[in-house]
CSV table of C-alpha atoms and ligand atoms in Angstrom, one decimal:
chain,number,residue,atom,x,y,z
A,1,MET,CA,22.5,-6.2,-14.6
A,2,LYS,CA,19.5,-4.4,-14.7
A,3,SER,CA,18.8,-2.3,-12.7
A,4,ILE,CA,15.4,-1.2,-10.7
A,5,ILE,CA,14.8,1.8,-8.6
A,6,ILE,CA,11.6,0.8,-6.1
A,7,THR,CA,11.0,3.7,-4.1
A,8,GLY,CA,8.5,3.7,-0.4
A,9,GLY,CA,10.6,-0.3,-0.2
A,10,ALA,CA,10.7,0.6,3.6
A,11,GLY,CA,7.2,0.8,3.8
A,12,PHE,CA,4.9,-2.0,3.8
A,13,ILE,CA,3.7,-3.3,0.7
A,14,GLY,CA,7.2,-1.8,-0.7
A,15,SER,CA,9.1,-4.0,1.1
A,16,HIS,CA,7.2,-7.0,0.2
A,17,VAL,CA,7.8,-5.8,-3.1
A,18,VAL,CA,11.4,-5.4,-2.8
A,19,ARG,CA,11.9,-9.3,-0.9
A,20,GLU,CA,9.8,-10.7,-4.2
A,21,PHE,CA,12.2,-8.5,-6.6
A,22,VAL,CA,15.3,-9.1,-4.7
A,23,ASN,CA,14.9,-13.0,-3.9
A,24,LYS,CA,13.5,-13.7,-7.1
A,25,TYR,CA,15.4,-11.7,-9.8
A,26,PRO,CA,19.3,-12.0,-8.0
A,27,ASN,CA,20.5,-10.5,-11.8
A,28,TYR,CA,18.7,-7.2,-10.8
A,29,GLN,CA,20.5,-4.6,-9.1
A,30,ILE,CA,17.3,-3.4,-6.8
A,31,VAL,CA,17.8,0.1,-5.3
A,32,ASN,CA,15.3,0.7,-2.3
A,33,LEU,CA,14.7,4.4,-1.8
A,34,ASP,CA,13.1,6.0,0.7
A,35,ALA,CA,12.8,9.0,3.1
A,36,LEU,CA,12.1,6.8,6.1
A,37,THR,CA,9.1,8.9,7.4
A,38,TYR,CA,7.0,7.3,10.6
A,39,ALA,CA,5.6,4.6,8.2
A,40,GLY,CA,9.4,3.4,6.6
A,41,ASN,CA,11.1,1.0,8.2
A,42,LEU,CA,14.1,-0.7,7.6
A,43,GLU,CA,13.2,-3.8,9.8
A,44,ASN,CA,11.0,-4.7,7.2
A,45,LEU,CA,14.5,-5.8,4.7
A,46,LYS,CA,16.0,-7.7,7.9
A,47,ASP,CA,16.2,-10.8,6.1
A,48,ILE,CA,17.6,-9.4,2.6
A,49,GLU,CA,20.0,-6.3,3.6
A,50,GLU,CA,23.1,-8.5,2.9
A,51,LEU,CA,22.3,-10.1,-0.3
A,52,PRO,CA,24.3,-8.3,-2.9
A,53,ASN,CA,21.6,-7.0,-5.3
A,54,TYR,CA,20.1,-4.6,-2.9
A,55,LYS,CA,20.7,-1.3,-1.8
A,56,PHE,CA,19.1,1.0,0.5
A,57,VAL,CA,19.4,4.7,-0.3
A,58,LYS,CA,17.8,7.3,2.0
A,59,ALA,CA,16.0,10.4,-0.1
A,60,ASP,CA,13.2,12.1,-0.1
A,61,ILE,CA,11.0,12.3,-3.6
A,62,THR,CA,9.9,16.1,-3.2
A,63,ASP,CA,13.4,16.8,-3.3
A,64,LEU,CA,14.6,16.5,-7.4
A,65,ASP,CA,18.2,17.6,-7.2
A,66,LYS,CA,18.6,14.5,-4.8
A,67,ILE,CA,16.6,12.5,-6.9
A,68,LEU,CA,18.1,13.0,-10.1
A,69,GLU,CA,21.5,12.9,-8.4
A,70,ILE,CA,20.9,8.9,-7.5
A,71,PHE,CA,19.1,8.6,-10.8
A,72,LYS,CA,22.2,9.8,-12.8
A,73,ALA,CA,24.1,7.3,-10.0
A,74,TYR,CA,22.2,4.0,-10.6
A,75,LEU,CA,20.7,4.3,-14.1
A,76,PRO,CA,17.9,2.5,-13.4
A,77,ASP,CA,16.2,0.7,-16.7
A,78,GLY,CA,12.9,0.9,-14.6
A,79,VAL,CA,11.1,2.8,-11.4
A,80,ILE,CA,8.3,0.9,-9.5
A,81,HIS,CA,7.1,3.6,-7.5
A,82,LEU,CA,5.5,2.9,-4.5
A,83,ALA,CA,6.6,6.2,-2.0
A,84,ALA,CA,3.7,8.0,-0.7
A,85,GLU,CA,1.5,9.1,2.3
A,86,SER,CA,-0.7,6.5,2.5
A,87,HIS,CA,-3.2,6.7,5.4
A,88,VAL,CA,-7.0,8.8,4.9
A,89,ASP,CA,-7.0,10.2,8.5
A,90,ARG,CA,-3.7,11.8,7.9
A,91,SER,CA,-4.6,13.2,4.5
A,92,ILE,CA,-7.4,15.1,6.5
A,93,LYS,CA,-5.6,16.8,9.3
A,94,ASN,CA,-3.0,17.7,6.9
A,95,PRO,CA,-3.8,17.5,2.8
A,96,ALA,CA,-0.3,19.5,1.8
A,97,ALA,CA,2.0,17.1,2.9
A,98,PHE,CA,0.2,14.3,0.6
A,99,VAL,CA,0.3,17.2,-2.3
A,100,MET,CA,4.1,17.2,-1.8
A,101,THR,CA,5.0,13.8,-1.5
A,102,ASN,CA,2.1,12.1,-3.6
A,103,VAL,CA,2.1,14.4,-6.6
A,104,VAL,CA,4.8,16.8,-6.7
A,105,GLY,CA,7.1,13.8,-5.6
A,106,THR,CA,5.5,11.7,-8.5
A,107,VAL,CA,6.3,14.3,-10.9
A,108,ASN,CA,9.8,14.6,-9.9
A,109,LEU,CA,10.5,11.2,-10.6
A,110,LEU,CA,9.3,11.3,-13.9
A,111,ASN,CA,11.0,14.6,-14.9
A,112,ALA,CA,14.5,12.3,-13.4
A,113,ALA,CA,13.3,9.2,-15.5
A,114,LYS,CA,12.6,11.2,-18.2
A,115,GLU,CA,16.1,13.1,-18.0
A,116,ILE,CA,18.3,9.9,-18.1
A,117,TRP,CA,16.4,7.9,-20.4
A,118,ASN,CA,16.2,11.0,-23.0
A,119,GLY,CA,14.0,9.5,-25.7
A,120,HIS,CA,15.8,5.9,-25.6
A,121,PHE,CA,12.7,4.0,-24.0
A,122,ASP,CA,13.7,0.5,-24.9
A,123,GLY,CA,13.8,-1.9,-22.1
A,124,LYS,CA,12.7,0.9,-20.0
A,125,ARG,CA,9.8,0.8,-17.8
A,126,PHE,CA,8.2,3.5,-15.1
A,127,HIS,CA,5.8,1.3,-12.9
A,128,HIS,CA,3.5,3.7,-11.2
A,129,VAL,CA,1.4,1.7,-7.5
A,130,SER,CA,-1.8,3.1,-7.1
A,131,THR,CA,-5.2,2.8,-5.4
A,132,ASP,CA,-8.9,1.4,-6.0
A,133,GLU,CA,-9.8,5.2,-4.0
A,134,VAL,CA,-9.1,7.0,-7.3
A,135,TYR,CA,-12.4,5.7,-8.6
A,136,GLY,CA,-14.2,7.1,-5.3
A,137,SER,CA,-16.8,5.5,-3.7
A,138,LEU,CA,-19.5,2.2,-5.2
A,139,GLY,CA,-22.9,2.0,-4.1
A,140,GLU,CA,-24.2,-1.2,-3.0
A,141,VAL,CA,-23.8,-3.1,-6.2
A,142,GLY,CA,-21.2,-2.5,-9.0
A,143,LEU,CA,-17.4,-3.4,-9.4
A,144,PHE,CA,-14.5,-0.7,-10.5
A,145,THR,CA,-13.2,-1.7,-13.8
A,146,GLU,CA,-10.1,0.5,-15.7
A,147,ASN,CA,-12.9,2.6,-17.3
A,148,SER,CA,-14.7,3.7,-13.8
A,149,ARG,CA,-14.5,7.5,-13.9
A,150,TYR,CA,-11.8,9.0,-11.5
A,151,GLU,CA,-13.7,10.5,-8.5
A,152,PRO,CA,-11.9,10.9,-5.5
A,153,HIS,CA,-13.3,12.3,-2.2
A,154,SER,CA,-10.9,12.3,0.5
A,155,PRO,CA,-7.0,14.3,0.2
A,156,TYR,CA,-5.3,11.5,-0.2
A,157,SER,CA,-7.3,9.9,-2.8
A,158,ALA,CA,-7.3,13.2,-4.9
A,159,SER,CA,-3.8,13.1,-4.4
A,160,LYS,CA,-3.3,9.6,-5.8
A,161,ALA,CA,-5.7,10.2,-8.8
A,162,SER,CA,-3.9,13.7,-9.5
A,163,SER,CA,-0.4,11.4,-9.7
A,164,ASP,CA,-1.9,9.0,-11.9
A,165,HIS,CA,-3.1,11.7,-14.5
A,166,PHE,CA,0.4,12.8,-14.2
A,167,VAL,CA,1.8,9.6,-15.1
A,168,ARG,CA,-0.7,9.3,-18.0
A,169,ALA,CA,0.2,12.4,-19.6
A,170,TYR,CA,4.2,11.9,-19.4
A,171,HIS,CA,3.2,8.8,-21.7
A,172,ASP,CA,1.2,10.5,-24.1
A,173,THR,CA,2.9,13.8,-24.0
A,174,PHE,CA,6.7,12.6,-24.1
A,175,GLY,CA,6.2,8.8,-24.8
A,176,LEU,CA,7.5,7.8,-21.6
A,177,PRO,CA,7.2,4.3,-21.2
A,178,VAL,CA,4.6,3.9,-17.8
A,179,VAL,CA,2.4,1.2,-16.8
A,180,LEU,CA,-0.1,1.9,-13.4
A,181,THR,CA,-2.0,-0.6,-11.0
A,182,ASN,CA,-4.7,0.1,-9.1
A,183,CYS,CA,-5.2,-2.0,-6.2
A,184,SER,CA,-7.5,-2.6,-3.4
A,185,ASN,CA,-7.1,-2.8,0.2
A,186,ASN,CA,-3.7,-4.9,1.3
A,187,TYR,CA,-3.3,-6.3,4.3
A,188,GLY,CA,-0.2,-8.5,6.3
A,189,PRO,CA,3.0,-8.7,7.8
A,190,HIS,CA,4.4,-4.8,8.3
A,191,HIS,CA,1.1,-3.0,7.9
A,192,PHE,CA,1.8,0.1,10.2
A,193,PRO,CA,-1.0,0.1,13.1
A,194,GLU,CA,-2.4,3.3,12.1
A,195,LYS,CA,-4.9,0.9,9.3
A,196,LEU,CA,-8.1,-0.8,10.6
A,197,ILE,CA,-6.4,-4.4,10.4
A,198,PRO,CA,-3.4,-4.1,12.4
A,199,LEU,CA,-4.8,-1.2,14.8
A,200,CYS,CA,-7.1,-4.0,15.8
A,201,ILE,CA,-4.6,-6.8,16.3
A,202,HIS,CA,-2.4,-4.4,18.2
A,203,ASN,CA,-5.8,-3.0,20.3
A,204,ILE,CA,-7.2,-6.5,21.2
A,205,LEU,CA,-3.2,-7.7,22.6
A,206,HIS,CA,-3.7,-5.1,24.9
A,207,GLY,CA,-7.5,-5.1,25.7
A,208,LYS,CA,-8.6,-1.8,24.3
A,209,PRO,CA,-11.3,-0.2,22.6
A,210,LEU,CA,-11.6,-1.0,18.7
A,211,PRO,CA,-12.7,2.0,17.0
A,212,ILE,CA,-15.8,1.2,14.5
A,213,TYR,CA,-16.3,4.5,12.3
A,214,GLY,CA,-19.7,5.3,11.9
A,215,ASP,CA,-22.1,2.5,11.7
A,216,GLY,CA,-18.9,-0.2,10.4
A,217,LYS,CA,-20.9,-0.9,7.0
A,218,PHE,CA,-18.3,0.5,5.2
A,219,THR,CA,-17.0,-2.4,2.5
A,220,ARG,CA,-13.5,-3.0,1.5
A,221,ASP,CA,-12.1,-5.6,-0.9
A,222,TRP,CA,-8.5,-7.0,0.9
A,223,LEU,CA,-6.2,-8.8,-0.6
A,224,PHE,CA,-2.9,-10.2,0.8
A,225,VAL,CA,-0.1,-8.4,0.4
A,226,ILE,CA,2.2,-10.9,-1.2
A,227,ASP,CA,-0.4,-11.5,-4.0
A,228,HIS,CA,-0.3,-7.5,-4.6
A,229,ALA,CA,3.6,-7.9,-4.6
A,230,ARG,CA,3.4,-10.7,-7.1
A,231,ALA,CA,0.5,-8.6,-9.3
A,232,ILE,CA,3.2,-6.1,-9.3
A,233,ASP,CA,6.2,-8.5,-10.5
A,234,LEU,CA,3.4,-9.8,-13.8
A,235,VAL,CA,2.2,-5.9,-14.7
A,236,TYR,CA,6.1,-4.5,-14.5
A,237,HIS,CA,7.2,-7.2,-16.6
A,238,LYS,CA,4.3,-8.1,-18.9
A,239,GLY,CA,1.5,-5.2,-18.6
A,240,LYS,CA,0.9,-2.8,-21.8
A,241,ASN,CA,2.6,0.1,-22.2
A,242,GLY,CA,0.6,2.7,-21.2
A,243,GLY,CA,-2.0,0.3,-19.8
A,244,SER,CA,-3.4,0.0,-16.0
A,245,TYR,CA,-4.9,-3.0,-14.7
A,246,ASN,CA,-6.9,-3.4,-11.4
A,247,ILE,CA,-6.1,-5.4,-8.4
A,248,GLY,CA,-7.8,-7.4,-6.6
A,249,GLY,CA,-9.2,-10.2,-4.7
A,250,PHE,CA,-12.7,-10.2,-5.1
A,251,ASN,CA,-13.0,-10.4,-1.2
A,252,GLU,CA,-15.2,-7.9,0.3
A,253,TRP,CA,-16.2,-7.5,3.8
A,254,GLN,CA,-18.0,-5.1,5.4
A,255,ASN,CA,-15.6,-3.3,8.7
A,256,ILE,CA,-17.7,-4.7,11.3
A,257,ASP,CA,-17.7,-8.7,9.9
A,258,LEU,CA,-14.3,-8.0,9.4
A,259,VAL,CA,-13.4,-7.0,13.2
A,260,ARG,CA,-15.7,-9.4,14.5
A,261,GLU,CA,-14.0,-12.3,12.1
A,262,LEU,CA,-10.8,-10.8,13.3
A,263,CYS,CA,-11.7,-11.3,17.3
A,264,LYS,CA,-12.7,-14.4,17.4
A,265,GLN,CA,-9.5,-15.4,15.4
A,266,MET,CA,-7.8,-13.8,18.1
A,267,ASP,CA,-9.2,-15.3,21.0
A,268,GLU,CA,-8.8,-18.1,19.7
A,269,LYS,CA,-5.1,-18.2,19.0
A,270,LEU,CA,-4.5,-16.3,22.4
A,271,GLY,CA,-6.7,-19.1,24.1
A,272,ARG,CA,-9.2,-16.4,25.6
A,273,PRO,CA,-13.1,-17.6,26.1
A,274,ALA,CA,-15.0,-17.0,22.8
A,275,HIS,CA,-16.3,-13.4,22.2
A,276,THR,CA,-14.2,-11.7,25.2
A,277,SER,CA,-12.3,-9.2,22.1
A,278,GLU,CA,-15.3,-8.9,20.4
A,279,GLN,CA,-16.1,-6.7,23.6
A,280,LEU,CA,-14.1,-4.1,23.0
A,281,ILE,CA,-15.8,-2.9,19.8
A,282,THR,CA,-16.8,0.8,20.2
A,283,PHE,CA,-18.5,2.8,17.3
A,284,VAL,CA,-16.8,6.7,17.0
A,285,LYS,CA,-17.8,9.0,14.8
A,286,ASP,CA,-17.1,8.5,11.1
A,287,ARG,CA,-14.6,9.7,8.9
A,288,PRO,CA,-15.3,12.7,7.4
A,289,GLY,CA,-15.9,12.2,3.2
A,290,HIS,CA,-16.0,8.3,4.1
A,291,ASP,CA,-16.6,6.2,1.0
A,292,LEU,CA,-19.0,3.7,1.3
A,293,ARG,CA,-17.6,0.9,-0.9
A,294,TYR,CA,-15.0,-0.3,-2.4
A,295,ALA,CA,-14.8,-3.5,-4.9
A,296,ILE,CA,-12.3,-4.1,-7.8
A,297,ASP,CA,-13.3,-5.8,-10.9
A,298,ALA,CA,-9.9,-8.1,-11.5
A,299,THR,CA,-11.0,-9.6,-14.8
A,300,LYS,CA,-8.4,-7.8,-16.8
A,301,ILE,CA,-5.3,-8.5,-15.2
A,302,HIS,CA,-6.8,-12.3,-14.9
A,303,ARG,CA,-7.5,-12.4,-18.4
A,304,GLU,CA,-4.3,-10.8,-20.1
A,305,LEU,CA,-1.7,-11.8,-17.5
A,306,GLY,CA,-3.2,-14.8,-16.0
A,307,TYR,CA,-3.3,-13.1,-12.7
A,308,SER,CA,-4.9,-15.0,-9.9
A,309,PRO,CA,-4.3,-14.3,-5.9
A,310,THR,CA,-2.5,-17.4,-3.9
A,311,VAL,CA,-3.8,-16.8,-0.2
A,312,THR,CA,-7.6,-17.3,0.9
A,313,PHE,CA,-8.8,-14.7,3.3
A,314,GLU,CA,-9.1,-17.2,5.6
A,315,GLN,CA,-5.0,-18.0,5.2
A,316,GLY,CA,-4.0,-14.4,5.1
A,317,LEU,CA,-5.8,-13.4,7.8
A,318,SER,CA,-4.4,-16.3,10.2
A,319,LYS,CA,-1.0,-15.7,8.5
A,320,THR,CA,-1.4,-11.9,9.3
A,321,ILE,CA,-2.5,-12.6,13.3
A,322,ASP,CA,0.6,-15.2,13.4
A,323,TRP,CA,2.8,-12.8,12.6
A,324,TYR,CA,1.6,-10.1,14.6
A,325,LEU,CA,2.1,-12.6,17.7
A,326,SER,CA,5.6,-13.4,16.4
A,327,ASN,CA,6.5,-10.0,16.2
A,328,GLN,CA,5.3,-8.4,19.2
A,329,GLU,CA,8.5,-6.1,19.2
A,330,TRP,CA,8.2,-4.7,16.3
A,331,LEU,CA,4.6,-3.8,17.1
A,332,ASN,CA,6.1,-2.0,20.2
A,333,ARG,CA,8.8,0.0,19.0
A,334,VAL,CA,6.4,0.7,16.1
A,335,THR,CA,3.8,2.1,18.2
A,336,SER,CA,6.1,4.0,20.8
A,337,GLY,CA,7.2,7.6,20.1
A,338,ASP,CA,4.9,9.7,17.7
A,339,TYR,CA,2.5,7.0,17.2
A,340,GLN,CA,0.8,7.8,20.4
A,341,GLN,CA,0.6,11.6,20.0
A,342,TYR,CA,-1.0,10.6,16.6
A,343,TYR,CA,-3.5,7.8,18.1
A,344,LYS,CA,-4.4,10.5,21.2
A,345,MET,CA,-5.3,13.3,18.2
A,346,GLN,CA,-7.4,10.9,16.3
A,347,TYR,CA,-9.4,9.1,18.7
A,348,ASN,CA,-8.8,11.0,21.8
A,349,GLY,CA,-7.3,8.5,24.1
U,1,LIG,P1,3.4,2.6,3.7
U,1,LIG,O1,2.7,4.2,4.2
U,1,LIG,O2,2.9,1.9,4.6
U,1,LIG,O3,4.5,3.5,3.4
U,1,LIG,C1,4.9,4.6,2.4
U,1,LIG,C2,6.7,4.4,2.1
U,1,LIG,O4,6.9,5.5,1.5
U,1,LIG,C3,7.1,4.6,3.7
U,1,LIG,O5,8.5,3.9,3.6
U,1,LIG,C4,7.7,6.0,3.8
U,1,LIG,O6,8.9,6.0,4.4
U,1,LIG,C5,8.2,6.4,2.1
U,1,LIG,N1,7.8,7.5,2.2
U,1,LIG,C6,6.7,8.4,2.4
U,1,LIG,N2,7.1,9.5,2.1
U,1,LIG,C7,8.3,9.4,1.2
U,1,LIG,C8,9.0,10.6,0.1
U,1,LIG,N3,8.5,12.1,0.6
U,1,LIG,N4,10.6,10.5,0.0
U,1,LIG,C9,10.8,9.2,-0.3
U,1,LIG,N5,10.1,8.6,0.5
U,1,LIG,C10,8.8,8.6,1.1
U,1,LIG,O7,2.4,2.7,2.6
U,1,LIG,P2,1.8,1.4,1.8
U,1,LIG,O8,1.0,0.9,2.5
U,1,LIG,O9,2.5,0.2,1.6
U,1,LIG,O10,1.2,2.0,0.4
U,1,LIG,C11,2.8,1.9,-1.2
U,1,LIG,C12,1.9,2.3,-2.0
U,1,LIG,O11,0.7,1.5,-2.2
U,1,LIG,C13,1.1,3.8,-1.9
U,1,LIG,O12,1.8,4.6,-3.1
U,1,LIG,C14,-0.2,3.5,-1.4
U,1,LIG,O13,-1.4,4.3,-2.3
U,1,LIG,C15,-0.4,2.3,-2.5
U,1,LIG,N6,-1.5,1.2,-2.3
U,1,LIG,C16,-1.6,0.8,-1.0
U,1,LIG,C17,-2.5,0.2,-0.1
U,1,LIG,C18,-3.0,0.2,0.7
U,1,LIG,O14,-3.9,-1.5,1.1
U,1,LIG,N7,-2.1,0.0,1.5
U,1,LIG,C19,-3.7,-0.5,-1.6
U,1,LIG,C20,-3.4,0.0,-2.9
U,1,LIG,C21,-2.3,1.1,-3.2
U,2,LIG,O1,-8.2,0.9,-0.9
U,2,LIG,C1,-6.9,0.8,-1.0
U,2,LIG,C2,-6.7,1.9,-0.2
U,2,LIG,O2,-6.7,1.2,1.2
U,2,LIG,C3,-5.2,2.2,0.5
U,2,LIG,O3,-5.2,3.4,-0.7
U,2,LIG,C4,-4.8,2.9,1.0
U,2,LIG,O4,-3.3,3.9,1.5
U,2,LIG,C5,-4.8,2.6,2.7
U,2,LIG,O5,-4.7,3.2,3.7
U,2,LIG,C6,-6.6,1.8,2.6
U,2,LIG,O6,-7.4,2.7,2.7
U,2,LIG,P1,-8.5,2.5,3.8
U,2,LIG,O7,-9.0,4.1,4.0
U,2,LIG,O8,-9.7,1.6,3.4
U,2,LIG,O9,-8.0,2.2,4.8
U,2,LIG,P2,-8.4,2.0,6.4
U,2,LIG,O10,-7.7,0.8,7.4
U,2,LIG,O11,-7.6,3.3,7.1
U,2,LIG,O12,-9.6,1.6,6.8
U,2,LIG,C7,-10.3,0.6,6.9
U,2,LIG,C8,-11.7,0.9,6.3
U,2,LIG,O13,-12.0,1.0,8.1
U,2,LIG,C9,-12.2,2.2,6.3
U,2,LIG,O14,-14.1,1.8,5.9
U,2,LIG,C10,-12.5,3.0,7.2
U,2,LIG,C11,-12.2,2.1,8.9
U,2,LIG,N1,-11.9,2.3,9.9
U,2,LIG,C12,-10.6,2.5,9.5
U,2,LIG,C13,-9.9,2.9,10.8
U,2,LIG,C14,-8.3,3.3,10.8
U,2,LIG,C15,-12.5,2.3,11.1
U,2,LIG,O15,-13.5,2.0,11.0
U,2,LIG,N2,-11.8,2.2,12.2
U,2,LIG,C16,-10.2,2.9,12.3
U,2,LIG,O16,-9.7,3.2,13.5
C-alpha cells in the first residue's frame, strides 16, 4: 500500500485534496498532517474520517523532531504539502509567523523527506502547493506563465516564493523528486470567512457591511476548489520531475463586480428584493501593497496533462452559496471566538 502524507489537510483546499485522494485511491494510505491552527477544522472531513485508508496526525511542521518521527513511522512514498499561513492581511500584521510555517516548515518537510528517502527516489514525490501570488502583480494585460519572474509583494507571497525556491534547490542540489503547482484564487465549501467570498456571504447573511478595499477594481482569477484538487491529483501522478505547473480557470473578476454578482445570487436564493444586499457594499481603506491583478495562463497543464476545469464560475458560485446556506452552523462555529477579535482588529467593527 502506498502512503502519502498530505499537510494542511484540515484546511480549505487541503480538505478537498484529502477527500479526493481517500475516495479515489482506496489502496493509498492517506495521512493528514495538520497543526489545527485557527484555519484547520476536522469538521471539514467528517464524511471520510472513518474510512480505513485515512488517518489524522496532529503536528506542527515547524517542529522538525516531531516531523521526522512521523515520517519514520509512516514512511511516505509521497508528500503533498499544503500546510501554510494563507491570509495576506494576517501576514501584514504578523510576518514572522509566515516565515516560520511557510519557509521553515517547508524546509523541515524537505529535510524529513530527504532523510527517509536517503537517495532512493524511485516512485517518490514531493508535491509543493504554491500560489500565483509569487509572480507579483500584473498590469491591465498579460498572464502569469511558469516562466514569469518571481516578484512577491506581501509577506505572505514572499514566504511562499521563498518556499518555492527551497523546493527547487532541494531538487537541484540533492536530487529530491519534486513538483510544484502555482494556483490562482480558490473558492468553494469550507473556505474560511476571512477571505473575500466567504466573508461577504457571512456578512450578507447577517446584514453587515461588505468591506471592499480601495476602489474595488483589483482583479483575481477564480477557480472552484474541487477543480484545484483534481489538478493536484493529475500533477502529483503525471507532472514532470522538477517541473512546475500553473493552475487557473481563465476566469477574471474585478472584486466589485464579483461582490455585486454574489449579492445578486444571494438575494435570489434568500428571497430578498433585488439590490437589497448590494446596499451593504462599503469601500474601506486599501490593503497595503495590494496587488492589482492576478491572471493565470493555464496552457501548460492543459497541453501536457490534458487538464481543464469542470465547473463554470456560475455553477461554482451557486454551489458555494448553497453550501454556506445549508451549513450555517459551520459558519457560526468558525466565526465565534478568535474570529471576532480578528475581525475587530482588521475592520474596526
Ligand atoms: P488554509 O489557511 O485554509 O489552511 C491551512 C491549513 O494548514 C490549516 O488546516 C492549518 O491548520 C494548517 N497549518 C497552518 N500552519 C501549520 C503548521 N505550522 N503546521 C501544520 N499545519 C499547519 O489554507 P488554504 O487556503 O487551504 O491554502 C492551502 C495551500 O494552498 C497553502 O499552501 C496556500 O498557500 C495554497 N494556495 C491557496 C490558494 C487559495 O486561494 N486559498 C490559492 C493558491 C494556493
Ligand atoms: O491568488 C491565490 C491567493 O488567493 C492565495 O495564495 C491566498 O492564500 C488566498 O488568500 C488568496 O489571496 P487574496 O489576497 O487574493 O484573497 P482575499 O480573499 O484575501 O482577497 C481577494 C481580493 O479581495 C483581494 O483583491 C483583496 C480584496 N478584499 C479582501 C478582503 C478580505 C477586499 O476588498 N475586502 C476584504 O475584506
